Coordinates of C-alpha atoms and ligand atoms in Angstrom, one line a residue:
M683 CA -44.0 12.9 1.2
T684 CA -43.2 14.0 4.6
D685 CA -44.4 16.8 6.9
G686 CA -41.0 16.9 8.5
P687 CA -38.3 19.5 7.8
R688 CA -36.9 20.2 4.3
Y689 CA -33.3 20.8 3.7
R690 CA -31.6 22.3 0.6
I691 CA -28.6 20.5 -0.7
A692 CA -26.7 21.8 -3.8
T693 CA -24.9 19.1 -5.7
I694 CA -21.8 19.5 -7.9
P695 CA -21.4 16.1 -9.6
G696 CA -18.3 17.4 -11.5
D697 CA -16.1 15.2 -13.8
G698 CA -14.9 11.6 -14.0
V699 CA -16.4 9.4 -11.3
G700 CA -17.9 12.4 -9.6
P701 CA -21.4 12.0 -11.0
E702 CA -21.4 8.3 -10.0
V703 CA -20.4 8.8 -6.4
V704 CA -22.7 11.8 -5.9
A705 CA -25.6 9.8 -7.3
A706 CA -24.8 7.0 -4.8
A707 CA -24.7 9.4 -1.9
R708 CA -27.8 11.1 -3.0
R709 CA -29.8 7.9 -2.9
V710 CA -28.4 7.2 0.6
L711 CA -29.5 10.7 1.8
D712 CA -33.0 10.3 0.3
A713 CA -33.3 6.9 2.0
T714 CA -32.2 8.5 5.3
G715 CA -34.8 11.2 4.9
E716 CA -37.5 8.6 4.4
R717 CA -36.4 6.8 7.5
F718 CA -36.1 9.8 9.7
G719 CA -38.9 11.9 8.3
F720 CA -37.3 14.8 6.4
A721 CA -37.1 15.7 2.8
I722 CA -34.3 17.1 0.7
D723 CA -34.7 19.7 -2.1
W724 CA -31.8 19.0 -4.5
S725 CA -30.3 21.3 -7.0
E726 CA -27.5 20.5 -9.4
H727 CA -24.7 22.7 -10.6
A728 CA -21.9 22.5 -13.2
A729 CA -18.3 22.9 -12.2
G730 CA -14.9 21.7 -13.4
G731 CA -14.1 20.4 -16.8
N732 CA -17.8 20.0 -17.9
A733 CA -18.4 23.6 -17.0
I734 CA -15.4 24.7 -19.0
D735 CA -16.8 22.8 -22.0
A736 CA -20.3 24.2 -21.5
Y737 CA -19.6 27.8 -20.4
G738 CA -15.9 28.5 -20.8
V739 CA -15.3 28.9 -17.0
A740 CA -14.7 26.4 -14.2
I741 CA -17.8 27.6 -12.4
R742 CA -20.2 30.3 -13.1
D743 CA -20.9 33.1 -10.6
E744 CA -24.6 32.2 -10.5
D745 CA -23.8 28.6 -9.6
V746 CA -21.5 29.7 -6.8
A747 CA -24.3 32.0 -5.5
A748 CA -26.9 29.2 -5.7
C749 CA -24.6 26.8 -3.9
G750 CA -23.9 29.5 -1.2
A751 CA -27.7 29.9 -0.6
A752 CA -28.2 26.2 0.1
D753 CA -27.8 24.5 3.5
A754 CA -24.9 22.5 2.2
I755 CA -23.0 21.5 -0.9
L756 CA -22.2 17.9 -1.9
L757 CA -19.4 17.7 -4.5
G758 CA -18.0 14.7 -6.4
A759 CA -14.7 15.6 -8.0
V760 CA -13.4 17.9 -10.8
G761 CA -10.7 17.6 -13.4
G762 CA -9.4 15.1 -16.0
P763 CA -6.8 14.7 -18.7
R764 CA -8.8 16.7 -21.2
W765 CA -8.4 19.8 -19.2
D766 CA -5.0 19.1 -17.7
N767 CA -2.8 21.7 -19.4
P768 CA -1.3 23.6 -16.5
T769 CA -0.6 26.7 -18.6
S770 CA -4.2 27.1 -19.6
P771 CA -5.8 30.1 -18.1
V772 CA -9.0 28.1 -17.4
R773 CA -8.6 25.0 -15.3
P774 CA -11.1 22.7 -13.5
E775 CA -9.7 23.2 -10.0
Q776 CA -10.4 26.9 -10.2
A777 CA -14.0 25.9 -9.3
L778 CA -12.7 24.6 -6.0
F779 CA -10.8 27.8 -5.2
K780 CA -13.7 30.0 -6.2
L781 CA -16.1 28.0 -4.0
R782 CA -13.7 28.0 -1.1
G783 CA -12.8 31.7 -1.4
T784 CA -16.1 33.2 -2.3
L785 CA -18.1 31.1 0.3
G786 CA -15.4 31.6 3.0
L787 CA -14.8 27.9 3.6
F788 CA -11.7 28.4 5.6
A789 CA -11.5 25.1 7.5
N790 CA -11.2 21.7 5.8
L791 CA -11.8 18.7 8.1
R792 CA -10.4 15.4 7.0
P793 CA -11.0 12.6 9.4
V794 CA -9.0 9.4 8.9
A795 CA -10.3 6.4 10.8
V796 CA -9.1 2.9 10.1
N797 CA -11.8 0.4 9.6
P798 CA -10.3 -3.0 10.8
L799 CA -12.2 -4.8 8.1
I800 CA -10.3 -2.9 5.4
A801 CA -6.9 -2.2 7.1
A802 CA -5.6 -5.8 7.2
S803 CA -6.0 -6.4 3.5
A804 CA -6.0 -3.1 1.7
A805 CA -3.5 -0.8 3.6
P806 CA 0.2 -0.8 2.5
V807 CA 1.2 0.0 6.2
R808 CA 1.8 -2.9 8.6
P809 CA -1.5 -3.7 10.3
E810 CA -0.1 -3.5 13.9
L811 CA 0.7 0.2 13.3
L812 CA -2.9 0.9 12.2
E813 CA -4.6 -0.3 15.4
G814 CA -6.7 2.5 16.9
V815 CA -5.9 5.1 14.2
D816 CA -8.5 7.8 14.4
L817 CA -7.3 11.2 13.5
L818 CA -8.6 14.4 12.2
I819 CA -6.7 16.8 10.0
V820 CA -7.9 20.4 10.1
R821 CA -6.4 22.1 7.1
E822 CA -6.6 25.9 6.6
L823 CA -8.3 26.3 3.2
T824 CA -8.5 29.9 2.1
G825 CA -5.0 31.3 2.8
G826 CA -1.3 30.7 2.3
L827 CA 0.2 29.7 -1.0
Y828 CA -3.1 28.9 -2.6
F829 CA -4.4 32.4 -2.4
G830 CA -1.2 34.5 -2.2
D831 CA 0.2 36.6 -5.1
R832 CA 1.6 34.6 -7.9
V833 CA 3.9 35.6 -10.7
E834 CA 4.1 33.1 -13.5
A835 CA 7.5 32.4 -15.1
T836 CA 8.9 35.3 -17.0
G837 CA 12.3 36.0 -18.6
P838 CA 14.5 34.4 -21.2
V839 CA 14.7 30.6 -21.3
G840 CA 17.5 29.5 -19.0
E841 CA 16.9 32.5 -16.6
R842 CA 13.1 32.3 -16.1
H843 CA 11.8 33.3 -12.7
A844 CA 8.5 32.7 -10.9
S845 CA 7.2 33.3 -7.4
D846 CA 4.4 32.3 -5.1
Q847 CA 3.7 34.2 -1.9
L848 CA 2.7 32.6 1.4
P849 CA 0.8 35.2 3.4
Y850 CA -1.2 34.6 6.6
S851 CA -2.9 37.1 8.9
E852 CA -3.4 36.5 12.6
P853 CA -7.3 36.4 12.3
E854 CA -7.0 33.8 9.5
I855 CA -4.8 31.6 11.7
R856 CA -6.8 32.2 14.9
R857 CA -10.2 31.1 13.5
V858 CA -9.0 27.8 12.2
V859 CA -6.8 27.0 15.2
R860 CA -9.7 27.9 17.5
L861 CA -11.9 25.5 15.6
A862 CA -9.3 22.8 15.9
F863 CA -9.1 23.4 19.7
E864 CA -12.9 23.0 19.9
L865 CA -12.8 19.8 17.9
A866 CA -9.9 18.4 20.0
R867 CA -11.9 19.1 23.1
G868 CA -14.8 17.0 21.7
R869 CA -12.4 14.1 20.9
R870 CA -9.4 12.7 22.8
G871 CA -8.1 16.2 23.7
R872 CA -4.8 16.2 21.9
L873 CA -4.0 18.9 19.4
T874 CA -0.9 18.8 17.2
S875 CA -0.1 22.1 15.4
V876 CA 2.0 21.5 12.3
D877 CA 4.3 24.1 10.9
K878 CA 7.8 24.9 9.6
A879 CA 8.7 27.4 12.3
N880 CA 12.4 26.8 11.9
V881 CA 12.2 28.4 8.4
L882 CA 9.0 30.3 7.7
A883 CA 7.8 33.6 9.3
T884 CA 4.2 32.6 8.8
S885 CA 4.9 29.4 10.7
R886 CA 6.3 31.4 13.6
L887 CA 3.2 33.6 13.7
W888 CA 1.1 30.4 13.5
R889 CA 2.9 29.0 16.6
T890 CA 2.5 32.2 18.5
V891 CA -1.2 32.3 17.8
V892 CA -1.5 28.6 19.0
E893 CA 0.4 29.5 22.2
E894 CA -1.9 32.5 22.8
L895 CA -5.0 30.4 22.5
R896 CA -3.6 27.6 24.7
P897 CA -4.7 29.0 28.1
E898 CA -8.3 29.1 27.0
Y899 CA -8.2 25.3 26.5
P900 CA -6.5 23.9 29.6
D901 CA -8.2 20.5 28.9
V902 CA -6.5 20.2 25.5
E903 CA -2.9 18.9 25.4
V904 CA -1.1 20.9 22.7
G905 CA 2.1 20.1 20.9
H906 CA 4.0 21.6 17.9
Q907 CA 5.5 19.4 15.1
L908 CA 7.6 20.5 12.2
V909 CA 5.9 19.3 9.0
D910 CA 8.8 17.1 7.9
S911 CA 9.0 15.1 11.1
C912 CA 5.3 15.1 11.3
A913 CA 5.1 13.4 7.8
M914 CA 7.4 10.7 9.2
L915 CA 5.4 10.2 12.5
L916 CA 2.1 9.9 10.6
I917 CA 3.4 6.6 9.2
K918 CA 5.5 5.5 12.2
Q919 CA 3.0 6.0 14.9
P920 CA -0.3 7.2 13.4
A921 CA -2.4 6.0 16.3
W922 CA -0.8 8.7 18.6
F923 CA -2.4 11.6 16.7
D924 CA -5.8 13.0 17.5
V925 CA -6.4 16.4 15.9
L926 CA -3.8 18.0 13.6
V927 CA -4.1 21.6 12.5
T928 CA -2.0 23.2 9.8
E929 CA -1.8 25.7 7.0
N930 CA -3.2 25.1 3.5
L931 CA -0.3 23.4 1.6
F932 CA 1.0 21.3 4.5
G933 CA -2.6 20.1 5.1
D934 CA -3.0 19.2 1.4
I935 CA 0.1 17.0 1.5
L936 CA -0.4 15.4 4.9
S937 CA -4.0 14.5 4.3
D938 CA -3.1 12.5 1.2
E939 CA -0.4 10.8 3.2
A940 CA -2.7 10.0 6.1
G941 CA -5.2 8.7 3.5
V942 CA -2.9 5.8 2.9
L943 CA -3.6 4.6 6.4
A944 CA -7.3 4.0 5.6
G945 CA -6.3 1.5 2.9
S946 CA -7.9 3.4 0.0
L947 CA -8.4 7.1 -0.7
G948 CA -11.8 6.0 -1.7
M949 CA -12.8 5.6 1.9
L950 CA -12.3 9.1 3.1
P951 CA -14.7 12.0 3.5
S952 CA -14.2 15.7 4.1
A953 CA -16.0 18.8 5.1
S954 CA -15.1 22.4 4.3
L955 CA -16.7 24.8 6.8
G956 CA -17.0 28.6 7.0
E957 CA -18.5 30.9 9.5
R958 CA -22.1 31.1 8.2
K959 CA -24.6 29.3 10.2
T960 CA -27.6 27.6 8.7
A961 CA -30.9 27.0 10.5
H962 CA -29.5 23.7 11.7
G963 CA -25.7 23.9 11.9
T964 CA -22.8 25.4 9.9
F965 CA -22.9 25.8 6.2
G966 CA -20.3 23.6 4.5
L967 CA -19.1 21.8 1.4
Y968 CA -18.7 18.0 1.5
E969 CA -16.7 15.9 -0.8
P970 CA -14.6 12.7 -0.9
I971 CA -10.9 13.1 -0.7
H972 CA -10.3 11.2 -3.9
G973 CA -10.1 12.8 -7.3
S974 CA -12.1 12.3 -10.5
A975 CA -10.3 8.9 -11.4
P976 CA -10.9 9.3 -15.2
D977 CA -9.4 5.8 -15.8
I978 CA -12.5 4.2 -14.3
A979 CA -15.1 6.9 -15.0
G980 CA -18.5 5.7 -16.3
Q981 CA -17.8 2.0 -15.5
D982 CA -19.7 1.7 -12.2
R983 CA -16.4 0.9 -10.4
A984 CA -15.8 3.9 -8.2
N985 CA -15.9 3.4 -4.4
P986 CA -18.7 5.6 -3.1
I987 CA -17.8 5.3 0.6
G988 CA -15.9 8.6 0.7
T989 CA -18.9 10.4 -0.7
I990 CA -21.4 8.5 1.4
L991 CA -19.4 9.3 4.6
S992 CA -19.1 12.9 3.5
S993 CA -22.9 13.0 3.4
A994 CA -22.9 11.7 6.9
M995 CA -20.7 14.7 7.9
L996 CA -23.1 16.9 6.0
L997 CA -26.1 15.5 8.0
R998 CA -24.2 16.0 11.3
L999 CA -22.5 19.4 10.8
S1000 CA -24.8 21.4 8.4
L1001 CA -28.2 19.8 9.1
G1002 CA -27.8 19.0 12.7
R1003 CA -29.1 15.4 12.1
T1004 CA -26.9 13.4 14.4
D1005 CA -29.5 10.6 14.3
A1006 CA -29.3 10.3 10.5
A1007 CA -25.5 10.8 10.3
T1008 CA -24.9 8.0 12.8
A1009 CA -27.3 5.7 10.9
V1010 CA -25.5 6.3 7.6
E1011 CA -22.1 5.5 9.2
A1012 CA -23.5 2.4 10.8
A1013 CA -25.1 1.3 7.5
V1014 CA -21.7 1.6 5.8
T1015 CA -20.0 -0.4 8.5
A1016 CA -22.8 -3.0 8.3
T1017 CA -22.4 -3.2 4.5
L1018 CA -18.7 -3.8 4.8
G1019 CA -19.4 -6.3 7.6
A1020 CA -21.6 -8.2 5.2
G1021 CA -18.7 -8.6 2.9
Y1022 CA -19.6 -6.0 0.2
R1023 CA -16.5 -4.3 -1.3
T1024 CA -15.8 -2.2 -4.4
G1025 CA -12.8 -3.4 -6.4
D1026 CA -10.3 -1.1 -4.8
L1027 CA -10.9 -2.7 -1.4
A1028 CA -10.6 -6.3 -2.4
G1029 CA -7.2 -8.0 -2.5
A1030 CA -6.6 -10.6 -5.1
G1031 CA -6.5 -13.4 -2.5
E1032 CA -9.8 -12.6 -0.8
R1033 CA -12.2 -12.0 -3.7
D1034 CA -13.8 -15.4 -3.3
S1035 CA -14.9 -14.7 0.3
L1036 CA -16.2 -11.2 -0.5
R1037 CA -19.0 -9.7 -2.5
V1038 CA -17.1 -7.5 -4.9
V1039 CA -19.7 -5.1 -6.4
G1040 CA -20.0 -1.9 -8.4
T1041 CA -20.8 1.6 -7.2
T1042 CA -24.5 1.2 -7.6
A1043 CA -24.8 -2.2 -6.0
F1044 CA -22.7 -1.0 -3.0
A1045 CA -25.0 2.0 -2.6
D1046 CA -28.0 -0.3 -2.9
A1047 CA -26.6 -2.4 0.0
V1048 CA -26.1 0.7 2.1
V1049 CA -29.7 1.8 1.4
A1050 CA -30.9 -1.6 2.3
A1051 CA -29.0 -1.5 5.6
L1052 CA -30.4 1.9 6.4
V1053 CA -34.0 0.8 5.7
A1054 CA -33.5 -2.3 7.8
G1055 CA -32.5 0.1 10.6
A1056 CA -28.8 -0.4 11.2
P1057 CA -28.3 -0.2 14.9
E1058 CA -28.2 3.4 16.0
G1059 CA -25.6 4.7 18.3
V1060 CA -22.9 2.4 16.9
P1061 CA -20.2 4.6 15.5
A1062 CA -18.7 3.6 12.2
Ligands
IPM2031 C1 -7.5 18.8 -2.5 C2 -7.0 18.8 -3.9 C3 -7.0 20.3 -4.4 C4 -6.1 21.1 -3.4 C5 -6.5 20.4 -5.8 C6 -7.3 19.6 -6.8 C7 -6.3 21.8 -6.3 O1 -5.7 18.2 -3.9 O2 -8.7 19.2 -2.3 O3 -6.8 18.3 -1.6 O4 -4.9 21.1 -3.5 O5 -6.7 21.7 -2.6
MG2032 MG1 -5.1 17.4 -2.1

């Protein structure tokens, strides 16, 4: 027991490998608390396919409310083939939209940094292109096509018609673009706003808002990219990018694309932030980028790094624990440096020289590195 601060974290293990990676990150966070003298009060909530089975909805209102009352949420993944019918009125991903919408989580931060230990072997992109890649995608998360009016297909077969609206208001654009400016200011000072202003009215408004904010950030170099050419440049010259800011659907697509640069989607963390402040930072939801990977669920094979690094973001952004966040990132780097890999990170030719382990053993190694006191101040 500790006399230090107590933080409240709501967990949503979810479906597939979600419970395994959340359990791994939870152990790492508890170990961090022991080392740095704080305690975590955990709560657990059902969402996704398991909630549909148990309660008939993707997430219950009381679980959304309980999650919203915590300091932060740690989520695994939702979904799986059992609940895959796209015409069903109840679907696992509705839990994500409900959490994002109800809790006002309008900004999704997806950092992509290339770890040289992984890049050379696991990434499908030529290693020389990956040198120095360290970018941050800021995706608008509660507007656009995801939340616009939708009309499902109607009419006789052969002439059916459906529509999805893409609305954006100026305040919705301004708050996420402002956050991206602030983040760029704390990094390398380069902001790329991504749109389709040669076609879409919402993109033209987006560009206008970026230009109107520009004078407030003279220290940030701002550029505009059309989303199609941006998709190309992300592979051709990824190291050029620093912070990218874009609307909901473009951000969804570009962040999966950028994930390829890291070698495995299993490596990547994310944070979804709103306006509400906690006692120590900003309330947020943290989750790995990867999905529920039902093909390997329950086999102790999932890569927990994305979730563990998400918990480092949680420590930094929602709990204000920079010390602990840096230690978690350093412990992950030390664990990789010691040769530990989950199966997705080990190429066939190098398995003999690496320690290929399961989810639990990888988390054990991170916890051991934490307890041993991985060097602080060494960024992952
Ligand atoms: C993501 C996911 C979700 C999204 C899906 C599961 C609805 O792809 O978080 O990127 O599109 O937002
Ligand atoms: Mg996605």
